[in-house]
PDB file of C-alpha atoms and ligand atoms in Angstrom:
ATOM      1  CA  MET P 118       3.991   1.053  51.747  1.00 40.00           C
ATOM      2  CA  SER P 119       6.509  -1.753  50.810  1.00 45.00           C
ATOM      3  CA  ASP P 120       9.998  -1.999  52.408  1.00 43.00           C
ATOM      4  CA  GLU P 121      11.339  -1.091  48.869  1.00 45.00           C
ATOM      5  CA  PHE P 122       9.901   2.421  49.091  1.00 47.00           C
ATOM      6  CA  LYS P 123      10.695   2.919  52.839  1.00 47.00           C
ATOM      7  CA  ARG P 124      14.424   2.035  52.461  1.00 49.00           C
ATOM      8  CA  PRO P 125      15.017   2.188  48.600  1.00 77.00           C
ATOM      9  CA  SER P 126      18.801   2.517  48.574  1.00 88.00           C
ATOM     10  CA  PHE P 127      22.074   1.504  50.455  1.00 94.00           C
ATOM     11  CA  SER P 128      23.247   4.295  52.673  1.00 93.00           C
ATOM     12  CA  LEU P 129      25.858   6.775  51.446  1.00 94.00           C
ATOM     13  CA  PRO P 130      28.655   5.468  53.718  1.00 95.00           C
ATOM     14  CA  VAL P 131      27.794   1.810  52.550  1.00 96.00           C
ATOM     15  CA  LYS P 132      27.953   2.905  49.052  1.00 97.00           C
ATOM     16  CA  ILE P 133      31.395   4.856  49.428  1.00 97.00           C
ATOM     17  CA  LEU P 134      32.827   1.818  51.335  1.00 98.00           C
ATOM     18  CA  HIS P 135      31.517  -0.686  48.960  1.00 98.00           C
ATOM     19  CA  TRP P 136      33.167   0.815  45.811  1.00 98.00           C
ATOM     20  CA  LEU P 137      36.379   1.624  47.579  1.00 98.00           C
ATOM     21  CA  ILE P 138      36.646  -2.075  48.801  1.00 98.00           C
ATOM     22  CA  ALA P 139      35.764  -3.178  45.389  1.00 98.00           C
ATOM     23  CA  ILE P 140      38.415  -1.199  43.623  1.00 98.00           C
ATOM     24  CA  HIS P 141      41.089  -2.115  46.299  1.00 98.00           C
ATOM     25  CA  MET P 142      40.260  -5.868  46.191  1.00 98.00           C
ATOM     26  CA  ILE P 143      40.600  -6.136  42.485  1.00 97.00           C
ATOM     27  CA  ALA P 144      43.769  -4.059  42.371  1.00 98.00           C
ATOM     28  CA  LEU P 145      45.234  -6.282  45.129  1.00 98.00           C
ATOM     29  CA  ILE P 146      44.633  -9.293  43.302  1.00 98.00           C
ATOM     30  CA  ALA P 147      46.272  -7.992  40.225  1.00 97.00           C
ATOM     31  CA  LEU P 148      49.193  -6.425  42.003  1.00 98.00           C
ATOM     32  CA  GLY P 149      49.597  -9.728  43.992  1.00 98.00           C
ATOM     33  CA  TRP P 150      49.629 -11.893  40.738  1.00 97.00           C
ATOM     34  CA  TRP P 151      51.994  -9.493  39.002  1.00 98.00           C
ATOM     35  CA  MET P 152      54.464  -8.900  41.925  1.00 98.00           C
ATOM     36  CA  ILE P 153      55.328 -12.628  42.706  1.00 97.00           C
ATOM     37  CA  ASP P 154      57.003 -12.762  39.069  1.00 97.00           C
ATOM     38  CA  LEU P 155      59.139  -9.732  39.612  1.00 98.00           C
ATOM     39  CA  THR P 156      62.867 -10.333  39.854  1.00 97.00           C
ATOM     40  CA  TYR P 157      65.413  -8.635  42.036  1.00 96.00           C
ATOM     41  CA  PHE P 158      66.384  -6.290  38.998  1.00 97.00           C
ATOM     42  CA  SER P 159      62.859  -4.823  38.649  1.00 97.00           C
ATOM     43  CA  PRO P 160      62.531  -1.432  40.341  1.00 97.00           C
ATOM     44  CA  TRP P 161      59.298  -2.607  41.757  1.00 97.00           C
ATOM     45  CA  TYR P 162      60.867  -5.531  43.597  1.00 97.00           C
ATOM     46  CA  ASN P 163      60.532  -3.923  47.084  1.00 96.00           C
ATOM     47  CA  THR P 164      57.906  -1.331  46.418  1.00 97.00           C
ATOM     48  CA  ALA P 165      55.220  -3.584  44.846  1.00 98.00           C
ATOM     49  CA  PRO P 166      55.038  -5.826  48.167  1.00 97.00           C
ATOM     50  CA  TYR P 167      55.271  -2.962  50.356  1.00 97.00           C
ATOM     51  CA  LEU P 168      52.279  -1.298  48.700  1.00 98.00           C
ATOM     52  CA  HIS P 169      50.321  -4.587  48.500  1.00 98.00           C
ATOM     53  CA  LYS P 170      50.765  -5.042  52.115  1.00 98.00           C
ATOM     54  CA  ALA P 171      49.861  -1.537  53.231  1.00 98.00           C
ATOM     55  CA  PHE P 172      46.689  -1.470  50.848  1.00 98.00           C
ATOM     56  CA  GLY P 173      45.737  -4.804  52.119  1.00 98.00           C
ATOM     57  CA  VAL P 174      45.892  -3.700  55.683  1.00 98.00           C
ATOM     58  CA  LEU P 175      43.640  -0.759  54.601  1.00 98.00           C
ATOM     59  CA  VAL P 176      41.142  -2.725  52.954  1.00 98.00           C
ATOM     60  CA  PHE P 177      40.772  -4.750  56.005  1.00 98.00           C
ATOM     61  CA  LEU P 178      39.933  -1.622  57.905  1.00 98.00           C
ATOM     62  CA  LEU P 179      37.428  -0.576  55.362  1.00 98.00           C
ATOM     63  CA  GLY P 180      35.949  -4.043  55.512  1.00 98.00           C
ATOM     64  CA  VAL P 181      35.581  -3.789  59.287  1.00 98.00           C
ATOM     65  CA  ALA P 182      34.024  -0.234  58.927  1.00 98.00           C
ATOM     66  CA  LEU P 183      31.515  -1.692  56.410  1.00 98.00           C
ATOM     67  CA  LEU P 184      30.654  -4.521  58.784  1.00 97.00           C
ATOM     68  CA  VAL P 185      29.970  -1.886  61.685  1.00 97.00           C
ATOM     69  CA  ILE P 186      27.914   0.305  59.541  1.00 96.00           C
ATOM     70  CA  ARG P 187      26.014  -2.547  58.351  1.00 93.00           C
ATOM     71  CA  ARG P 188      25.313  -3.588  62.101  1.00 93.00           C
ATOM     72  CA  ILE P 189      23.955  -0.226  62.814  1.00 92.00           C
ATOM     73  CA  LYS P 190      21.923   0.390  59.609  1.00 86.00           C
ATOM     74  CA  ALA P 191      20.176  -2.629  57.952  1.00 86.00           C
ATOM     75  CA  ALA P 192      20.432  -3.101  54.058  1.00 89.00           C
ATOM     76  CA  PRO P 193      17.358  -2.443  52.013  1.00 90.00           C
ATOM     77  CA  ASP P 194      15.507  -5.546  51.400  1.00 89.00           C
ATOM     78  CA  ALA P 195      16.153  -7.508  48.116  1.00 89.00           C
ATOM     79  CA  LEU P 196      13.705  -6.400  45.363  1.00 92.00           C
ATOM     80  CA  GLN P 197      10.456  -8.309  44.984  1.00 91.00           C
ATOM     81  CA  SER P 198      10.987  -8.936  41.349  1.00 92.00           C
ATOM     82  CA  HIS P 199      14.278 -11.133  42.288  1.00 94.00           C
ATOM     83  CA  THR P 200      13.499 -14.854  42.349  1.00 95.00           C
ATOM     84  CA  ARG P 201      14.083 -17.058  45.308  1.00 95.00           C
ATOM     85  CA  LEU P 202      17.228 -18.437  43.608  1.00 96.00           C
ATOM     86  CA  GLU P 203      18.672 -14.964  43.207  1.00 95.00           C
ATOM     87  CA  LYS P 204      18.020 -13.833  46.691  1.00 95.00           C
ATOM     88  CA  VAL P 205      19.782 -16.998  48.233  1.00 96.00           C
ATOM     89  CA  ALA P 206      22.733 -16.769  45.687  1.00 96.00           C
ATOM     90  CA  SER P 207      23.265 -13.057  46.294  1.00 95.00           C
ATOM     91  CA  LYS P 208      23.076 -13.426  50.056  1.00 95.00           C
ATOM     92  CA  LEU P 209      25.827 -16.383  49.731  1.00 97.00           C
ATOM     93  CA  ALA P 210      28.042 -14.201  47.446  1.00 97.00           C
ATOM     94  CA  HIS P 211      27.724 -11.277  49.984  1.00 97.00           C
ATOM     95  CA  LEU P 212      28.737 -13.549  52.749  1.00 97.00           C
ATOM     96  CA  ILE P 213      31.701 -14.888  51.027  1.00 98.00           C
ATOM     97  CA  LEU P 214      32.714 -11.336  49.779  1.00 98.00           C
ATOM     98  CA  PHE P 215      32.441 -10.000  53.462  1.00 97.00           C
ATOM     99  CA  ALA P 216      34.444 -12.917  54.784  1.00 98.00           C
ATOM    100  CA  SER P 217      37.249 -12.533  52.203  1.00 98.00           C
ATOM    101  CA  VAL P 218      37.727  -8.772  53.002  1.00 98.00           C
ATOM    102  CA  ILE P 219      38.460  -9.850  56.528  1.00 98.00           C
ATOM    103  CA  THR P 220      40.274 -13.304  56.090  1.00 98.00           C
ATOM    104  CA  ILE P 221      42.462 -12.801  53.209  1.00 98.00           C
ATOM    105  CA  PRO P 222      44.306  -9.695  54.779  1.00 98.00           C
ATOM    106  CA  ILE P 223      44.430 -11.599  58.187  1.00 97.00           C
ATOM    107  CA  SER P 224      46.236 -14.538  56.409  1.00 97.00           C
ATOM    108  CA  GLY P 225      48.683 -12.109  54.656  1.00 97.00           C
ATOM    109  CA  TYR P 226      49.396 -10.395  58.044  1.00 97.00           C
ATOM    110  CA  VAL P 227      50.006 -13.818  59.684  1.00 96.00           C
ATOM    111  CA  PHE P 228      52.567 -15.158  57.253  1.00 95.00           C
ATOM    112  CA  THR P 229      54.190 -11.734  56.385  1.00 95.00           C
ATOM    113  CA  THR P 230      54.739 -11.100  60.216  1.00 95.00           C
ATOM    114  CA  SER P 231      55.431 -14.733  61.176  1.00 93.00           C
ATOM    115  CA  LYS P 232      59.204 -14.052  61.648  1.00 87.00           C
ATOM    116  CA  GLY P 233      58.534 -11.067  63.864  1.00 90.00           C
ATOM    117  CA  GLU P 234      58.631  -8.614  61.044  1.00 91.00           C
ATOM    118  CA  GLY P 235      56.095  -5.566  61.289  1.00 94.00           C
ATOM    119  CA  ILE P 236      54.379  -3.891  58.299  1.00 97.00           C
ATOM    120  CA  SER P 237      55.140  -0.430  57.205  1.00 97.00           C
ATOM    121  CA  MET P 238      51.868   1.404  56.697  1.00 97.00           C
ATOM    122  CA  PHE P 239      52.878   3.830  53.907  1.00 97.00           C
ATOM    123  CA  GLY P 240      56.006   4.906  55.903  1.00 95.00           C
ATOM    124  CA  LEU P 241      53.772   6.456  58.557  1.00 97.00           C
ATOM    125  CA  PHE P 242      54.079   3.920  61.150  1.00 96.00           C
ATOM    126  CA  ASP P 243      54.874   0.303  61.484  1.00 96.00           C
ATOM    127  CA  LEU P 244      51.980  -2.305  62.251  1.00 96.00           C
ATOM    128  CA  PRO P 245      53.921  -4.637  64.763  1.00 95.00           C
ATOM    129  CA  ALA P 246      53.992  -8.378  64.552  1.00 93.00           C
ATOM    130  CA  PHE P 247      51.529  -9.280  67.232  1.00 86.00           C
ATOM    131  CA  PHE P 248      52.189 -12.947  67.596  1.00 81.00           C
ATOM    132  CA  ALA P 249      54.781 -15.765  66.417  1.00 84.00           C
ATOM    133  CA  VAL P 250      53.354 -18.699  64.519  1.00 90.00           C
ATOM    134  CA  SER P 251      54.510 -22.162  63.681  1.00 92.00           C
ATOM    135  CA  ASP P 252      55.683 -23.053  60.245  1.00 94.00           C
ATOM    136  CA  THR P 253      52.558 -25.106  59.766  1.00 96.00           C
ATOM    137  CA  VAL P 254      50.341 -22.076  60.442  1.00 95.00           C
ATOM    138  CA  ARG P 255      52.420 -19.857  58.336  1.00 96.00           C
ATOM    139  CA  ASP P 256      52.140 -22.497  55.354  1.00 97.00           C
ATOM    140  CA  PHE P 257      48.552 -22.703  55.774  1.00 97.00           C
ATOM    141  CA  ALA P 258      48.125 -18.896  55.894  1.00 97.00           C
ATOM    142  CA  ILE P 259      50.169 -18.662  52.686  1.00 97.00           C
ATOM    143  CA  SER P 260      48.000 -21.368  50.995  1.00 98.00           C
ATOM    144  CA  PHE P 261      44.824 -19.799  52.159  1.00 98.00           C
ATOM    145  CA  HIS P 262      45.982 -16.220  50.861  1.00 98.00           C
ATOM    146  CA  ILE P 263      46.681 -17.578  47.380  1.00 98.00           C
ATOM    147  CA  TYR P 264      43.710 -19.944  46.997  1.00 97.00           C
ATOM    148  CA  ALA P 265      41.204 -17.671  48.649  1.00 98.00           C
ATOM    149  CA  SER P 266      42.284 -14.779  46.467  1.00 97.00           C
ATOM    150  CA  TYR P 267      41.772 -16.641  43.013  1.00 95.00           C
ATOM    151  CA  GLY P 268      38.558 -18.289  44.296  1.00 96.00           C
ATOM    152  CA  LEU P 269      37.467 -14.751  45.293  1.00 96.00           C
ATOM    153  CA  LEU P 270      37.886 -13.737  41.634  1.00 96.00           C
ATOM    154  CA  ALA P 271      35.280 -16.222  40.615  1.00 96.00           C
ATOM    155  CA  ILE P 272      32.864 -14.855  43.264  1.00 98.00           C
ATOM    156  CA  ILE P 273      33.521 -11.256  42.153  1.00 98.00           C
ATOM    157  CA  ALA P 274      32.771 -12.263  38.444  1.00 97.00           C
ATOM    158  CA  ALA P 275      29.537 -13.855  39.570  1.00 97.00           C
ATOM    159  CA  HIS P 276      28.582 -10.887  41.844  1.00 98.00           C
ATOM    160  CA  ALA P 277      29.331  -8.207  39.321  1.00 98.00           C
ATOM    161  CA  GLY P 278      27.822 -10.296  36.514  1.00 98.00           C
ATOM    162  CA  GLY P 279      24.498 -10.540  38.566  1.00 97.00           C
ATOM    163  CA  ALA P 280      24.472  -6.903  39.092  1.00 97.00           C
ATOM    164  CA  LEU P 281      24.917  -6.064  35.499  1.00 98.00           C
ATOM    165  CA  LYS P 282      22.425  -8.740  34.314  1.00 97.00           C
ATOM    166  CA  HIS P 283      19.875  -7.024  36.640  1.00 96.00           C
ATOM    167  CA  HIS P 284      20.794  -3.541  35.264  1.00 96.00           C
ATOM    168  CA  PHE P 285      20.992  -4.311  31.591  1.00 97.00           C
ATOM    169  CA  ILE P 286      18.583  -7.242  30.949  1.00 97.00           C
ATOM    170  CA  ASP P 287      16.064  -7.170  33.793  1.00 95.00           C
ATOM    171  CA  LYS P 288      16.234  -3.259  33.816  1.00 95.00           C
ATOM    172  CA  ASP P 289      15.595  -3.204  37.666  1.00 93.00           C
ATOM    173  CA  ARG P 290      16.957  -0.980  40.470  1.00 93.00           C
ATOM    174  CA  THR P 291      19.569  -3.417  41.895  1.00 95.00           C
ATOM    175  CA  LEU P 292      22.724  -1.627  40.599  1.00 96.00           C
ATOM    176  CA  ARG P 293      21.353   1.810  41.026  1.00 94.00           C
ATOM    177  CA  ARG P 294      20.739   1.175  44.774  1.00 95.00           C
ATOM    178  CA  MET P 295      24.526   0.777  45.310  1.00 96.00           C
ATOM    179  CA  THR P 296      25.313   3.730  42.973  1.00 94.00           C
ATOM    180  CA  TRP P 297      24.004   7.355  42.953  1.00 79.00           C
TER     181      TRP P 297
HETATM  182  C1  HEM X 549      36.052  -7.117  44.968  1.00 94.14           C
HETATM  183  C2  HEM X 549      34.724  -6.522  44.607  1.00 94.14           C
HETATM  184  C3  HEM X 549      33.532  -6.514  45.380  1.00 94.14           C
HETATM  185  C4  HEM X 549      33.236  -6.802  46.583  1.00 94.14           C
HETATM  186  C5  HEM X 549      34.306  -7.272  47.826  1.00 94.14           C
HETATM  187  C6  HEM X 549      31.849  -6.546  46.883  1.00 94.14           C
HETATM  188  C7  HEM X 549      31.190  -6.696  48.183  1.00 94.14           C
HETATM  189  C8  HEM X 549      29.793  -6.577  48.213  1.00 94.14           C
HETATM  190  C9  HEM X 549      29.088  -6.796  49.502  1.00 94.14           C
HETATM  191  C10 HEM X 549      29.829  -7.335  50.716  1.00 94.14           C
HETATM  192  C11 HEM X 549      27.872  -6.469  49.156  1.00 94.14           C
HETATM  193  C12 HEM X 549      26.693  -6.516  50.283  1.00 94.14           C
HETATM  194  C13 HEM X 549      26.722  -5.043  50.868  1.00 94.14           C
HETATM  195  C14 HEM X 549      25.716  -5.141  52.087  1.00 94.14           C
HETATM  196  O1  HEM X 549      24.831  -5.944  52.290  1.00 94.14           O
HETATM  197  O2  HEM X 549      25.877  -4.072  52.977  1.00 94.14           O
HETATM  198  C15 HEM X 549      27.737  -6.054  47.954  1.00 94.14           C
HETATM  199  C16 HEM X 549      26.506  -5.540  47.307  1.00 94.14           C
HETATM  200  C17 HEM X 549      26.494  -5.071  46.023  1.00 94.14           C
HETATM  201  N1  HEM X 549      27.547  -5.017  45.049  1.00 94.14           N
HETATM  202 FE1  HEM X 549      29.494  -5.478  45.396  1.00 94.14          FE
HETATM  203  N2  HEM X 549      31.348  -6.076  45.595  1.00 94.14           N
HETATM  204  C18 HEM X 549      32.278  -6.032  44.663  1.00 94.14           C
HETATM  205  C19 HEM X 549      32.218  -5.699  43.573  1.00 94.14           C
HETATM  206  C20 HEM X 549      31.043  -5.212  42.973  1.00 94.14           C
HETATM  207  C21 HEM X 549      30.853  -4.893  41.567  1.00 94.14           C
HETATM  208  C22 HEM X 549      32.152  -4.830  40.403  1.00 94.14           C
HETATM  209  C23 HEM X 549      29.667  -4.446  41.304  1.00 94.14           C
HETATM  210  C24 HEM X 549      28.806  -4.191  39.934  1.00 94.14           C
HETATM  211  C25 HEM X 549      29.164  -4.200  38.776  1.00 94.14           C
HETATM  212  C26 HEM X 549      28.939  -4.766  42.367  1.00 94.14           C
HETATM  213  C27 HEM X 549      27.459  -4.408  42.744  1.00 94.14           C
HETATM  214  C28 HEM X 549      26.865  -4.632  43.948  1.00 94.14           C
HETATM  215  C29 HEM X 549      25.615  -4.397  44.169  1.00 94.14           C
HETATM  216  C30 HEM X 549      24.599  -3.836  43.072  1.00 94.14           C
HETATM  217  C31 HEM X 549      25.213  -4.711  45.387  1.00 94.14           C
HETATM  218  C32 HEM X 549      23.727  -4.614  46.013  1.00 94.14           C
HETATM  219  C33 HEM X 549      23.141  -6.016  45.840  1.00 94.14           C
HETATM  220  C34 HEM X 549      21.731  -5.998  46.526  1.00 94.14           C
HETATM  221  O3  HEM X 549      20.972  -5.115  46.546  1.00 94.14           O
HETATM  222  O4  HEM X 549      21.352  -7.033  46.904  1.00 94.14           O
HETATM  223  N3  HEM X 549      29.783  -4.986  43.586  1.00 94.14           N
HETATM  224  N4  HEM X 549      28.896  -6.005  47.376  1.00 94.14           N
HETATM  225  C1  HEM X 550      42.154  -8.350  50.389  1.00 94.14           C
HETATM  226  C2  HEM X 550      43.423  -8.171  50.470  1.00 94.14           C
HETATM  227  C3  HEM X 550      44.338  -8.994  49.694  1.00 94.14           C
HETATM  228  C4  HEM X 550      44.375  -9.628  48.398  1.00 94.14           C
HETATM  229  C5  HEM X 550      43.115  -9.728  47.665  1.00 94.14           C
HETATM  230  C6  HEM X 550      45.614 -10.167  48.222  1.00 94.14           C
HETATM  231  C7  HEM X 550      45.919 -10.966  47.050  1.00 94.14           C
HETATM  232  C8  HEM X 550      47.058 -11.561  46.811  1.00 94.14           C
HETATM  233  C9  HEM X 550      47.396 -12.427  45.677  1.00 94.14           C
HETATM  234  C10 HEM X 550      46.423 -12.772  44.606  1.00 94.14           C
HETATM  235  C11 HEM X 550      48.713 -12.756  45.754  1.00 94.14           C
HETATM  236  C12 HEM X 550      49.505 -13.659  44.789  1.00 94.14           C
HETATM  237  C13 HEM X 550      49.345 -14.916  45.083  1.00 94.14           C
HETATM  238  C14 HEM X 550      50.325 -16.030  44.384  1.00 94.14           C
HETATM  239  O1  HEM X 550      49.686 -16.299  43.126  1.00 94.14           O
HETATM  240  O2  HEM X 550      51.307 -16.509  44.710  1.00 94.14           O
HETATM  241  C15 HEM X 550      49.248 -12.222  47.047  1.00 94.14           C
HETATM  242  C16 HEM X 550      50.508 -12.299  47.429  1.00 94.14           C
HETATM  243  C17 HEM X 550      51.001 -11.805  48.574  1.00 94.14           C
HETATM  244  N1  HEM X 550      50.271 -11.155  49.638  1.00 94.14           N
HETATM  245 FE1  HEM X 550      48.421 -10.568  49.435  1.00 94.14          FE
HETATM  246  N2  HEM X 550      46.388  -9.999  49.195  1.00 94.14           N
HETATM  247  C18 HEM X 550      45.848  -9.073  50.207  1.00 94.14           C
HETATM  248  C19 HEM X 550      46.149  -8.566  51.394  1.00 94.14           C
HETATM  249  C20 HEM X 550      47.545  -8.880  51.737  1.00 94.14           C
HETATM  250  C21 HEM X 550      48.095  -8.317  52.999  1.00 94.14           C
HETATM  251  C22 HEM X 550      47.206  -7.546  54.176  1.00 94.14           C
HETATM  252  C23 HEM X 550      49.405  -8.719  53.122  1.00 94.14           C
HETATM  253  C24 HEM X 550      50.312  -8.581  54.314  1.00 94.14           C
HETATM  254  C25 HEM X 550      50.149  -7.723  55.255  1.00 94.14           C
HETATM  255  C26 HEM X 550      49.625  -9.533  51.947  1.00 94.14           C
HETATM  256  C27 HEM X 550      50.835 -10.086  51.738  1.00 94.14           C
HETATM  257  C28 HEM X 550      51.150 -10.689  50.436  1.00 94.14           C
HETATM  258  C29 HEM X 550      52.541 -11.183  50.276  1.00 94.14           C
HETATM  259  C30 HEM X 550      53.770 -11.107  51.079  1.00 94.14           C
HETATM  260  C31 HEM X 550      52.384 -11.915  49.049  1.00 94.14           C
HETATM  261  C32 HEM X 550      53.479 -12.682  48.185  1.00 94.14           C
HETATM  262  C33 HEM X 550      53.532 -14.036  48.488  1.00 94.14           C
HETATM  263  C34 HEM X 550      54.584 -14.812  47.896  1.00 94.14           C
HETATM  264  O3  HEM X 550      55.677 -14.336  47.721  1.00 94.14           O
HETATM  265  O4  HEM X 550      54.246 -16.025  47.401  1.00 94.14           O
HETATM  266  N3  HEM X 550      48.511  -9.550  51.075  1.00 94.14           N
HETATM  267  N4  HEM X 550      48.281 -11.436  47.696  1.00 94.14           N
END
């Protein structure tokens, strides 16, 4: 029996986390892009960054949960119909996506808390500023946050485009293994 039949789909927790993370990441990029142009007179001037930071920390925790689950339970093997190039490209995209879910929120946390200010988690509690950083590190964290987020958009487009191509053109099970 091939591995495809032994482990046909991603596990339910992985599917749930994948789609929660995907929605959050896309919404956070849109929110970040929109909020930086808000003026002091907008009613969203304080609320938008507050939500961006709290949801940004949340997506980091979801990303850590996904990584932990993936350590415990392996992903199903790539479909045998995928070409070698498709297998390598999708592995690389997954690696960058995993890295982004962890490093983009960390960079946001680093520059946001660099002056000792904590982050309010939906008004429930404050995430403290764990360490002070120099201005150079702070500037690097800001640049990383911006460029990595926009670079991520290109990877998401390629990743989602690949999944849709497999579904609608190749008509294989790639997308269905991540859905229900
Ligand atoms: C920000 C958005 C997204 C992120 C961060 C993301 C992240 C990931 C990651 C890390 C994996 C690997 C999962 C693992 O090995 O456990 C994965 C797999 C997958 N994603 Fe996404 N994803 C995103 C959006 C999407 C979208 C929009 C689609 C569909 C249109 C999609 C479809 C899939 C599919 C089908 C797989 C399984 C691929 C395979 O079997 O090799 N993803 N995604
Ligand atoms: C995956 C999670 C995140 C994504 C995808 C994301 C994305 C973005 C984007 C696209 C921008 C606009 C950048 C620009 O064009 O200047 C932005 C700005 C910002 N982000 Fe995030 N972000 C995330 C998490 C976080 C976290 C966890 C924090 C803080 C704890 C944070 C704090 C900020 C702040 C303060 C700004 C405004 C920066 C400025 O005024 O120039 N972000 N983010």
